[in-house]
PDB file of C-alpha atoms and ligand atoms in Angstrom:
ATOM      1  CA  MET S   1     174.872 172.245  69.701  1.00  0.00           C
ATOM      2  CA  PRO S   2     176.055 171.473  66.149  1.00  0.00           C
ATOM      3  CA  SER S   3     179.766 170.611  66.123  1.00  0.00           C
ATOM      4  CA  GLN S   4     180.560 173.080  63.291  1.00  0.00           C
ATOM      5  CA  GLU S   5     179.406 175.878  65.598  1.00  0.00           C
ATOM      6  CA  GLN S   6     182.621 175.439  67.533  1.00  0.00           C
ATOM      7  CA  TRP S   7     184.818 174.851  64.477  1.00  0.00           C
ATOM      8  CA  GLN S   8     186.163 171.486  65.579  1.00  0.00           C
ATOM      9  CA  LEU S   9     188.834 169.580  63.629  1.00  0.00           C
ATOM     10  CA  SER S  10     189.814 165.931  63.824  1.00  0.00           C
ATOM     11  CA  GLY S  11     192.354 163.463  62.393  1.00  0.00           C
ATOM     12  CA  SER S  12     195.241 165.192  60.602  1.00  0.00           C
ATOM     13  CA  ALA S  13     193.265 168.442  60.128  1.00  0.00           C
ATOM     14  CA  PRO S  14     195.031 170.352  62.957  1.00  0.00           C
ATOM     15  CA  GLU S  15     198.449 169.709  61.314  1.00  0.00           C
ATOM     16  CA  LEU S  16     197.056 170.865  57.980  1.00  0.00           C
ATOM     17  CA  TYR S  17     195.500 173.874  59.739  1.00  0.00           C
ATOM     18  CA  GLU S  18     198.981 174.961  60.840  1.00  0.00           C
ATOM     19  CA  ARG S  19     200.412 174.361  57.334  1.00  0.00           C
ATOM     20  CA  TYR S  20     197.660 176.053  55.299  1.00  0.00           C
ATOM     21  CA  ALA S  21     195.087 178.053  57.314  1.00  0.00           C
ATOM     22  CA  ALA S  22     197.426 179.461  59.976  1.00  0.00           C
ATOM     23  CA  ARG S  23     200.182 180.220  57.472  1.00  0.00           C
ATOM     24  CA  TYR S  24     198.151 181.833  54.702  1.00  0.00           C
ATOM     25  CA  MET S  25     194.803 182.958  56.190  1.00  0.00           C
ATOM     26  CA  LEU S  26     195.361 183.832  59.863  1.00  0.00           C
ATOM     27  CA  GLY S  27     199.128 184.410  59.995  1.00  0.00           C
ATOM     28  CA  PRO S  28     199.201 187.703  58.094  1.00  0.00           C
ATOM     29  CA  TRP S  29     196.740 189.204  60.627  1.00  0.00           C
ATOM     30  CA  ALA S  30     198.470 188.024  63.799  1.00  0.00           C
ATOM     31  CA  PRO S  31     201.193 190.727  64.220  1.00  0.00           C
ATOM     32  CA  GLY S  32     198.551 193.480  63.861  1.00  0.00           C
ATOM     33  CA  LEU S  33     196.367 191.986  66.600  1.00  0.00           C
ATOM     34  CA  VAL S  34     199.341 191.521  68.941  1.00  0.00           C
ATOM     35  CA  ALA S  35     200.437 195.130  68.295  1.00  0.00           C
ATOM     36  CA  GLN S  36     197.000 196.344  69.477  1.00  0.00           C
ATOM     37  CA  ALA S  37     197.730 194.902  72.947  1.00  0.00           C
ATOM     38  CA  HIS S  38     200.833 197.107  73.558  1.00  0.00           C
ATOM     39  CA  LEU S  39     202.477 194.277  75.498  1.00  0.00           C
ATOM     40  CA  LYS S  40     205.038 194.988  78.204  1.00  0.00           C
ATOM     41  CA  PRO S  41     207.730 192.706  79.660  1.00  0.00           C
ATOM     42  CA  GLY S  42     206.470 190.635  82.575  1.00  0.00           C
ATOM     43  CA  GLU S  43     202.794 190.604  81.583  1.00  0.00           C
ATOM     44  CA  ARG S  44     200.558 187.539  81.794  1.00  0.00           C
ATOM     45  CA  VAL S  45     198.750 186.983  78.488  1.00  0.00           C
ATOM     46  CA  LEU S  46     195.949 184.594  77.517  1.00  0.00           C
ATOM     47  CA  ASP S  47     195.636 183.513  73.848  1.00  0.00           C
ATOM     48  CA  LEU S  48     191.972 182.449  73.856  1.00  0.00           C
ATOM     49  CA  ALA S  49     190.874 179.894  71.221  1.00  0.00           C
ATOM     50  CA  CYS S  50     194.596 179.635  70.474  1.00  0.00           C
ATOM     51  CA  GLY S  51     194.321 176.877  67.843  1.00  0.00           C
ATOM     52  CA  THR S  52     197.880 175.830  66.998  1.00  0.00           C
ATOM     53  CA  GLY S  53     199.260 178.812  68.947  1.00  0.00           C
ATOM     54  CA  LEU S  54     199.982 181.421  66.287  1.00  0.00           C
ATOM     55  CA  ILE S  55     199.293 184.369  68.618  1.00  0.00           C
ATOM     56  CA  ALA S  56     200.860 182.812  71.738  1.00  0.00           C
ATOM     57  CA  ARG S  57     204.158 182.248  69.920  1.00  0.00           C
ATOM     58  CA  LEU S  58     204.286 185.921  68.847  1.00  0.00           C
ATOM     59  CA  VAL S  59     203.456 187.101  72.376  1.00  0.00           C
ATOM     60  CA  ALA S  60     206.162 185.073  74.204  1.00  0.00           C
ATOM     61  CA  PRO S  61     209.156 187.179  73.027  1.00  0.00           C
ATOM     62  CA  ALA S  62     207.203 190.424  73.574  1.00  0.00           C
ATOM     63  CA  VAL S  63     206.522 189.755  77.278  1.00  0.00           C
ATOM     64  CA  GLY S  64     209.956 188.182  77.790  1.00  0.00           C
ATOM     65  CA  VAL S  65     211.203 185.619  80.280  1.00  0.00           C
ATOM     66  CA  THR S  66     209.458 187.355  83.205  1.00  0.00           C
ATOM     67  CA  GLY S  67     206.096 187.140  81.410  1.00  0.00           C
ATOM     68  CA  ARG S  68     203.710 184.199  81.168  1.00  0.00           C
ATOM     69  CA  VAL S  69     201.678 183.054  78.192  1.00  0.00           C
ATOM     70  CA  THR S  70     198.711 180.681  78.292  1.00  0.00           C
ATOM     71  CA  GLY S  71     197.019 179.269  75.197  1.00  0.00           C
ATOM     72  CA  LEU S  72     193.512 177.885  75.757  1.00  0.00           C
ATOM     73  CA  ASP S  73     191.527 175.925  73.184  1.00  0.00           C
ATOM     74  CA  LEU S  74     188.696 173.400  73.140  1.00  0.00           C
ATOM     75  CA  ASN S  75     190.389 171.164  70.592  1.00  0.00           C
ATOM     76  CA  ALA S  76     192.947 168.585  71.770  1.00  0.00           C
ATOM     77  CA  GLY S  77     194.351 168.108  68.244  1.00  0.00           C
ATOM     78  CA  MET S  78     195.076 171.835  67.836  1.00  0.00           C
ATOM     79  CA  LEU S  79     196.824 171.865  71.223  1.00  0.00           C
ATOM     80  CA  ALA S  80     198.875 168.772  70.313  1.00  0.00           C
ATOM     81  CA  VAL S  81     200.220 170.621  67.246  1.00  0.00           C
ATOM     82  CA  ALA S  82     200.861 173.746  69.385  1.00  0.00           C
ATOM     83  CA  ARG S  83     202.859 171.675  71.913  1.00  0.00           C
ATOM     84  CA  ALA S  84     204.886 169.962  69.178  1.00  0.00           C
ATOM     85  CA  LEU S  85     206.043 173.184  67.483  1.00  0.00           C
ATOM     86  CA  PRO S  86     209.383 174.677  68.588  1.00  0.00           C
ATOM     87  CA  ALA S  87     208.972 177.019  71.585  1.00  0.00           C
ATOM     88  CA  PRO S  88     209.859 180.653  70.813  1.00  0.00           C
ATOM     89  CA  PRO S  89     212.274 182.628  72.978  1.00  0.00           C
ATOM     90  CA  GLY S  90     210.837 184.585  75.904  1.00  0.00           C
ATOM     91  CA  ALA S  91     207.979 183.661  78.202  1.00  0.00           C
ATOM     92  CA  PRO S  92     207.112 180.005  78.765  1.00  0.00           C
ATOM     93  CA  ILE S  93     203.809 178.979  77.149  1.00  0.00           C
ATOM     94  CA  THR S  94     201.289 176.769  78.954  1.00  0.00           C
ATOM     95  CA  TRP S  95     198.729 175.029  76.741  1.00  0.00           C
ATOM     96  CA  VAL S  96     195.354 174.364  78.352  1.00  0.00           C
ATOM     97  CA  GLN S  97     192.374 172.452  76.980  1.00  0.00           C
ATOM     98  CA  GLY S  98     189.109 174.125  77.976  1.00  0.00           C
ATOM     99  CA  SER S  99     186.111 176.161  76.965  1.00  0.00           C
ATOM    100  CA  ALA S 100     185.980 179.922  76.499  1.00  0.00           C
ATOM    101  CA  LEU S 101     182.627 179.808  78.296  1.00  0.00           C
ATOM    102  CA  ALA S 102     184.040 178.535  81.609  1.00  0.00           C
ATOM    103  CA  MET S 103     187.786 178.960  81.601  1.00  0.00           C
ATOM    104  CA  GLY S 104     188.675 177.635  85.028  1.00  0.00           C
ATOM    105  CA  PHE S 105     191.255 180.367  85.743  1.00  0.00           C
ATOM    106  CA  PRO S 106     190.908 182.403  88.958  1.00  0.00           C
ATOM    107  CA  ASP S 107     189.601 185.982  88.658  1.00  0.00           C
ATOM    108  CA  ALA S 108     192.216 188.582  87.608  1.00  0.00           C
ATOM    109  CA  SER S 109     194.721 186.025  86.234  1.00  0.00           C
ATOM    110  CA  PHE S 110     195.914 188.038  83.202  1.00  0.00           C
ATOM    111  CA  GLU S 111     196.892 191.564  82.151  1.00  0.00           C
ATOM    112  CA  VAL S 112     195.924 190.834  78.515  1.00  0.00           C
ATOM    113  CA  VAL S 113     193.477 188.566  76.672  1.00  0.00           C
ATOM    114  CA  LEU S 114     193.942 188.127  72.911  1.00  0.00           C
ATOM    115  CA  CYS S 115     191.503 186.181  70.741  1.00  0.00           C
ATOM    116  CA  GLN S 116     192.012 185.902  66.987  1.00  0.00           C
ATOM    117  CA  GLN S 117     189.002 184.595  65.030  1.00  0.00           C
ATOM    118  CA  GLY S 118     187.517 182.659  67.943  1.00  0.00           C
ATOM    119  CA  LEU S 119     184.517 184.648  69.156  1.00  0.00           C
ATOM    120  CA  GLN S 120     182.234 183.722  66.240  1.00  0.00           C
ATOM    121  CA  PHE S 121     182.480 180.029  67.180  1.00  0.00           C
ATOM    122  CA  PHE S 122     181.544 180.393  70.835  1.00  0.00           C
ATOM    123  CA  PRO S 123     177.979 179.105  71.312  1.00  0.00           C
ATOM    124  CA  ASP S 124     177.293 181.725  74.031  1.00  0.00           C
ATOM    125  CA  ARG S 125     179.210 184.874  73.052  1.00  0.00           C
ATOM    126  CA  PRO S 126     178.017 187.054  75.965  1.00  0.00           C
ATOM    127  CA  ALA S 127     179.165 184.382  78.447  1.00  0.00           C
ATOM    128  CA  ALA S 128     182.568 184.144  76.734  1.00  0.00           C
ATOM    129  CA  VAL S 129     183.102 187.925  76.795  1.00  0.00           C
ATOM    130  CA  ARG S 130     182.088 188.006  80.484  1.00  0.00           C
ATOM    131  CA  GLU S 131     184.701 185.308  81.126  1.00  0.00           C
ATOM    132  CA  MET S 132     187.341 187.426  79.336  1.00  0.00           C
ATOM    133  CA  HIS S 133     186.430 190.310  81.679  1.00  0.00           C
ATOM    134  CA  ARG S 134     186.515 188.084  84.771  1.00  0.00           C
ATOM    135  CA  VAL S 135     189.988 186.665  84.111  1.00  0.00           C
ATOM    136  CA  LEU S 136     191.497 190.118  83.441  1.00  0.00           C
ATOM    137  CA  VAL S 137     192.908 192.322  86.200  1.00  0.00           C
ATOM    138  CA  PRO S 138     191.063 195.653  86.614  1.00  0.00           C
ATOM    139  CA  GLY S 139     192.399 197.859  83.797  1.00  0.00           C
ATOM    140  CA  GLY S 140     193.549 194.767  81.836  1.00  0.00           C
ATOM    141  CA  ARG S 141     193.340 194.842  78.017  1.00  0.00           C
ATOM    142  CA  VAL S 142     191.416 192.708  75.561  1.00  0.00           C
ATOM    143  CA  ALA S 143     192.093 192.637  71.808  1.00  0.00           C
ATOM    144  CA  LEU S 144     190.044 190.331  69.629  1.00  0.00           C
ATOM    145  CA  SER S 145     189.340 189.984  65.937  1.00  0.00           C
ATOM    146  CA  VAL S 146     186.516 188.617  63.815  1.00  0.00           C
ATOM    147  CA  TRP S 147     186.155 188.705  60.045  1.00  0.00           C
ATOM    148  CA  SER S 148     183.958 191.556  58.839  1.00  0.00           C
ATOM    149  CA  GLY S 149     182.941 190.251  55.441  1.00  0.00           C
ATOM    150  CA  VAL S 150     183.011 187.306  53.088  1.00  0.00           C
ATOM    151  CA  SER S 151     186.289 187.493  51.146  1.00  0.00           C
ATOM    152  CA  PRO S 152     186.288 186.653  47.416  1.00  0.00           C
ATOM    153  CA  TYR S 153     188.081 183.399  48.309  1.00  0.00           C
ATOM    154  CA  HIS S 154     185.455 182.394  50.889  1.00  0.00           C
ATOM    155  CA  ALA S 155     182.600 183.321  48.557  1.00  0.00           C
ATOM    156  CA  ALA S 156     184.106 181.243  45.718  1.00  0.00           C
ATOM    157  CA  VAL S 157     184.850 178.227  47.927  1.00  0.00           C
ATOM    158  CA  GLY S 158     181.398 178.401  49.583  1.00  0.00           C
ATOM    159  CA  GLU S 159     179.670 178.333  46.194  1.00  0.00           C
ATOM    160  CA  ALA S 160     181.953 175.563  44.866  1.00  0.00           C
ATOM    161  CA  LEU S 161     181.188 173.454  47.952  1.00  0.00           C
ATOM    162  CA  ARG S 162     177.461 174.025  47.500  1.00  0.00           C
ATOM    163  CA  GLN S 163     177.619 172.861  43.876  1.00  0.00           C
ATOM    164  CA  HIS S 164     180.057 169.972  44.191  1.00  0.00           C
ATOM    165  CA  VAL S 165     179.787 168.700  47.797  1.00  0.00           C
ATOM    166  CA  GLY S 166     176.482 169.858  49.290  1.00  0.00           C
ATOM    167  CA  ALA S 167     174.610 172.630  51.069  1.00  0.00           C
ATOM    168  CA  GLY S 168     175.610 171.331  54.529  1.00  0.00           C
ATOM    169  CA  ALA S 169     179.328 171.529  53.724  1.00  0.00           C
ATOM    170  CA  ALA S 170     178.882 175.011  52.227  1.00  0.00           C
ATOM    171  CA  ALA S 171     177.089 176.218  55.382  1.00  0.00           C
ATOM    172  CA  SER S 172     179.697 174.677  57.660  1.00  0.00           C
ATOM    173  CA  PHE S 173     182.560 176.270  55.691  1.00  0.00           C
ATOM    174  CA  SER S 174     180.828 179.657  55.722  1.00  0.00           C
ATOM    175  CA  ALA S 175     180.209 179.573  59.507  1.00  0.00           C
ATOM    176  CA  SER S 176     183.527 181.332  60.181  1.00  0.00           C
ATOM    177  CA  ARG S 177     182.121 184.356  58.330  1.00  0.00           C
ATOM    178  CA  VAL S 178     178.813 184.453  60.212  1.00  0.00           C
ATOM    179  CA  VAL S 179     180.061 187.072  62.620  1.00  0.00           C
ATOM    180  CA  PRO S 180     178.793 189.807  64.913  1.00  0.00           C
ATOM    181  CA  ASP S 181     178.889 193.185  63.132  1.00  0.00           C
ATOM    182  CA  ALA S 182     180.562 196.253  64.678  1.00  0.00           C
ATOM    183  CA  GLY S 183     177.395 197.285  66.570  1.00  0.00           C
ATOM    184  CA  GLU S 184     176.884 193.834  68.045  1.00  0.00           C
ATOM    185  CA  LEU S 185     180.576 193.563  68.949  1.00  0.00           C
ATOM    186  CA  ARG S 186     180.398 196.865  70.839  1.00  0.00           C
ATOM    187  CA  ARG S 187     177.232 195.766  72.674  1.00  0.00           C
ATOM    188  CA  LEU S 188     178.780 192.433  73.675  1.00  0.00           C
ATOM    189  CA  VAL S 189     181.904 194.060  75.083  1.00  0.00           C
ATOM    190  CA  VAL S 190     180.135 196.945  76.854  1.00  0.00           C
ATOM    191  CA  GLU S 191     177.518 194.623  78.401  1.00  0.00           C
ATOM    192  CA  ALA S 192     180.323 192.420  79.770  1.00  0.00           C
ATOM    193  CA  GLY S 193     181.635 195.442  81.706  1.00  0.00           C
ATOM    194  CA  PHE S 194     184.481 196.638  79.436  1.00  0.00           C
ATOM    195  CA  ARG S 195     185.183 200.364  78.925  1.00  0.00           C
ATOM    196  CA  ASP S 196     187.113 202.458  76.384  1.00  0.00           C
ATOM    197  CA  VAL S 197     185.857 200.184  73.600  1.00  0.00           C
ATOM    198  CA  ALA S 198     187.289 200.753  70.105  1.00  0.00           C
ATOM    199  CA  ILE S 199     186.410 198.821  66.960  1.00  0.00           C
ATOM    200  CA  GLU S 200     188.805 199.188  64.067  1.00  0.00           C
ATOM    201  CA  PRO S 201     187.866 197.895  60.598  1.00  0.00           C
ATOM    202  CA  CYS S 202     191.019 196.485  58.976  1.00  0.00           C
ATOM    203  CA  VAL S 203     191.560 195.521  55.338  1.00  0.00           C
ATOM    204  CA  MET S 204     194.493 193.499  54.060  1.00  0.00           C
ATOM    205  CA  ASN S 205     195.586 191.958  50.788  1.00  0.00           C
ATOM    206  CA  VAL S 206     196.382 188.320  51.487  1.00  0.00           C
ATOM    207  CA  ARG S 207     198.660 186.237  49.277  1.00  0.00           C
ATOM    208  CA  LEU S 208     197.684 182.634  48.447  1.00  0.00           C
ATOM    209  CA  PRO S 209     199.518 179.991  46.375  1.00  0.00           C
ATOM    210  CA  ALA S 210     198.003 178.936  43.009  1.00  0.00           C
ATOM    211  CA  VAL S 211     194.455 178.268  44.110  1.00  0.00           C
ATOM    212  CA  GLU S 212     193.564 175.079  42.189  1.00  0.00           C
ATOM    213  CA  GLY S 213     196.336 173.306  44.127  1.00  0.00           C
ATOM    214  CA  PHE S 214     195.747 175.140  47.409  1.00  0.00           C
ATOM    215  CA  VAL S 215     192.005 174.871  47.900  1.00  0.00           C
ATOM    216  CA  LEU S 216     191.710 171.111  48.546  1.00  0.00           C
ATOM    217  CA  SER S 217     194.637 171.194  51.002  1.00  0.00           C
ATOM    218  CA  HIS S 218     193.022 174.122  52.781  1.00  0.00           C
ATOM    219  CA  LEU S 219     189.633 172.375  52.953  1.00  0.00           C
ATOM    220  CA  ALA S 220     191.334 169.340  54.491  1.00  0.00           C
ATOM    221  CA  ALA S 221     192.250 171.715  57.348  1.00  0.00           C
ATOM    222  CA  THR S 222     188.655 172.757  58.068  1.00  0.00           C
ATOM    223  CA  PRO S 223     185.562 171.130  59.610  1.00  0.00           C
ATOM    224  CA  VAL S 224     184.362 170.148  56.081  1.00  0.00           C
ATOM    225  CA  ALA S 225     187.405 167.891  55.524  1.00  0.00           C
ATOM    226  CA  SER S 226     185.456 164.625  55.814  1.00  0.00           C
ATOM    227  CA  ALA S 227     182.574 165.843  53.580  1.00  0.00           C
ATOM    228  CA  VAL S 228     185.073 166.802  50.839  1.00  0.00           C
ATOM    229  CA  ALA S 229     186.939 163.494  51.226  1.00  0.00           C
ATOM    230  CA  ALA S 230     183.641 161.609  50.865  1.00  0.00           C
ATOM    231  CA  VAL S 231     182.814 162.879  47.334  1.00  0.00           C
ATOM    232  CA  ASP S 232     184.475 161.294  44.301  1.00  0.00           C
ATOM    233  CA  SER S 233     187.686 162.624  42.772  1.00  0.00           C
ATOM    234  CA  ARG S 234     185.815 164.146  39.793  1.00  0.00           C
ATOM    235  CA  ALA S 235     183.705 166.282  42.154  1.00  0.00           C
ATOM    236  CA  ARG S 236     186.839 167.390  44.018  1.00  0.00           C
ATOM    237  CA  ALA S 237     188.552 168.313  40.745  1.00  0.00           C
ATOM    238  CA  ALA S 238     185.427 170.225  39.641  1.00  0.00           C
ATOM    239  CA  LEU S 239     185.404 172.086  42.971  1.00  0.00           C
ATOM    240  CA  ALA S 240     189.034 173.171  42.515  1.00  0.00           C
ATOM    241  CA  GLU S 241     188.401 174.223  38.894  1.00  0.00           C
ATOM    242  CA  HIS S 242     185.315 176.197  39.962  1.00  0.00           C
ATOM    243  CA  VAL S 243     187.358 178.152  42.545  1.00  0.00           C
ATOM    244  CA  GLY S 244     190.188 178.742  40.056  1.00  0.00           C
ATOM    245  CA  ARG S 245     187.744 180.117  37.472  1.00  0.00           C
ATOM    246  CA  ALA S 246     185.926 182.322  39.998  1.00  0.00           C
ATOM    247  CA  LEU S 247     189.187 183.871  41.231  1.00  0.00           C
ATOM    248  CA  ARG S 248     190.916 184.322  37.833  1.00  0.00           C
ATOM    249  CA  GLY S 249     190.766 188.095  38.273  1.00  0.00           C
ATOM    250  CA  TYR S 250     192.993 187.904  41.381  1.00  0.00           C
ATOM    251  CA  VAL S 251     195.867 185.940  39.789  1.00  0.00           C
ATOM    252  CA  ASP S 252     199.132 187.706  40.487  1.00  0.00           C
ATOM    253  CA  GLY S 253     202.320 185.985  39.301  1.00  0.00           C
ATOM    254  CA  ASP S 254     202.394 182.388  40.541  1.00  0.00           C
ATOM    255  CA  GLY S 255     199.653 182.921  43.139  1.00  0.00           C
ATOM    256  CA  LEU S 256     196.715 185.142  44.062  1.00  0.00           C
ATOM    257  CA  THR S 257     196.417 188.452  45.878  1.00  0.00           C
ATOM    258  CA  LEU S 258     193.000 188.875  47.485  1.00  0.00           C
ATOM    259  CA  PRO S 259     191.461 191.449  49.828  1.00  0.00           C
ATOM    260  CA  ASP S 260     190.097 190.374  53.206  1.00  0.00           C
ATOM    261  CA  GLU S 261     188.528 192.328  56.071  1.00  0.00           C
ATOM    262  CA  ALA S 262     188.331 192.008  59.838  1.00  0.00           C
ATOM    263  CA  ASN S 263     187.095 194.043  62.798  1.00  0.00           C
ATOM    264  CA  VAL S 264     189.566 194.389  65.660  1.00  0.00           C
ATOM    265  CA  VAL S 265     188.051 195.182  69.046  1.00  0.00           C
ATOM    266  CA  THR S 266     190.103 196.630  71.898  1.00  0.00           C
ATOM    267  CA  ALA S 267     188.822 197.526  75.368  1.00  0.00           C
ATOM    268  CA  LEU S 268     189.809 197.846  79.031  1.00  0.00           C
ATOM    269  CA  ALA S 269     188.451 195.716  81.876  1.00  0.00           C
TER     270      ALA S 269
HETATM  271  C1  SAM R   1     189.662 179.563  63.270  1.00  0.00           C
HETATM  272  S1  SAM R   1     190.430 178.834  64.635  1.00  0.00           S
HETATM  273  C2  SAM R   1     191.464 180.187  65.202  1.00  0.00           C
HETATM  274  C3  SAM R   1     192.651 179.668  65.947  1.00  0.00           C
HETATM  275  C4  SAM R   1     193.730 180.704  66.334  1.00  0.00           C
HETATM  276  N1  SAM R   1     193.208 181.774  67.161  1.00  0.00           N
HETATM  277  C5  SAM R   1     194.443 181.257  65.127  1.00  0.00           C
HETATM  278  O1  SAM R   1     194.497 182.490  64.977  1.00  0.00           O
HETATM  279  O2  SAM R   1     194.989 180.458  64.333  1.00  0.00           O
HETATM  280  C6  SAM R   1     189.144 178.814  65.858  1.00  0.00           C
HETATM  281  C7  SAM R   1     189.534 178.080  67.136  1.00  0.00           C
HETATM  282  O3  SAM R   1     188.489 178.269  68.100  1.00  0.00           O
HETATM  283  C8  SAM R   1     188.467 177.111  68.921  1.00  0.00           C
HETATM  284  N2  SAM R   1     187.208 177.089  69.662  1.00  0.00           N
HETATM  285  C9  SAM R   1     185.961 176.985  69.148  1.00  0.00           C
HETATM  286  N3  SAM R   1     185.051 177.016  70.125  1.00  0.00           N
HETATM  287  C10 SAM R   1     185.729 177.148  71.298  1.00  0.00           C
HETATM  288  C11 SAM R   1     185.334 177.261  72.680  1.00  0.00           C
HETATM  289  N4  SAM R   1     184.059 177.219  73.023  1.00  0.00           N
HETATM  290  N5  SAM R   1     186.296 177.398  73.611  1.00  0.00           N
HETATM  291  C12 SAM R   1     187.615 177.435  73.258  1.00  0.00           C
HETATM  292  N6  SAM R   1     188.041 177.333  71.973  1.00  0.00           N
HETATM  293  C13 SAM R   1     187.113 177.193  71.007  1.00  0.00           C
HETATM  294  C14 SAM R   1     188.605 175.978  67.915  1.00  0.00           C
HETATM  295  O4  SAM R   1     188.964 174.766  68.530  1.00  0.00           O
HETATM  296  C15 SAM R   1     189.687 176.568  66.991  1.00  0.00           C
HETATM  297  O5  SAM R   1     190.972 176.184  67.398  1.00  0.00           O
END
């Protein structure tokens, strides 16, 4: 299986992921996903494909000291950053390295499974959704999100990568946006045994810093980091200029304001 399929980072990329991708791209969506779970004190919650633990750290205060939070991710570097960040108040968080396809938890281990922007990277999505169902108690809740379109930022960066780095890097970068649509999401969740399935399309304006400075830092936090580092500095500068030009219409003060879209799926086990 190609490594970009599972969105794997190496070297310093997980630290940069926390600083750039988690802060600016994923962070604004996290409170909305957590709110969909209607968490109660004392619940056991799994943050699946937790990355650097954005969702898990929001969940810990919501379920309180009697709750339990587990973050599971395939990537050791992401988990190392998660472990190094200050623990929030509330439930203790356990970080576990493992695959969404075979989680290793006993049946009925959690009241809630949350998964923000992970499903599209799982090489066997039906198996992963069946695992989510298996580890939930009967009546347990799942809330997961996947992007529902290619944002102007992703379109501009994908094209700039194609022109200045190569088609492989462009395809790898764009993999996060190759997602199941609403119909496929519903089918996946229903076929895994979930009921009361709801799919909510969500749109948000996301704020980014001045993009010519931001884009290369952001790319260093993605699976294309080494491909971008391998081209010469003129190509990197041209890439940043290309993105700046393409997104001129979104400049707002000292940064950019851009629309983005995601589908949020909720269901009961
Ligand atoms: C875009 S990041 C999202 C991280 C986090 N949920 C967030 O909101 O910041 C995708 C994550 O999925 C993880 N991942 C990819 N394939 C996986 C698998 N098969 N099992 C577990 N985690 C996986 C990657 O290691 C990465 O941390």
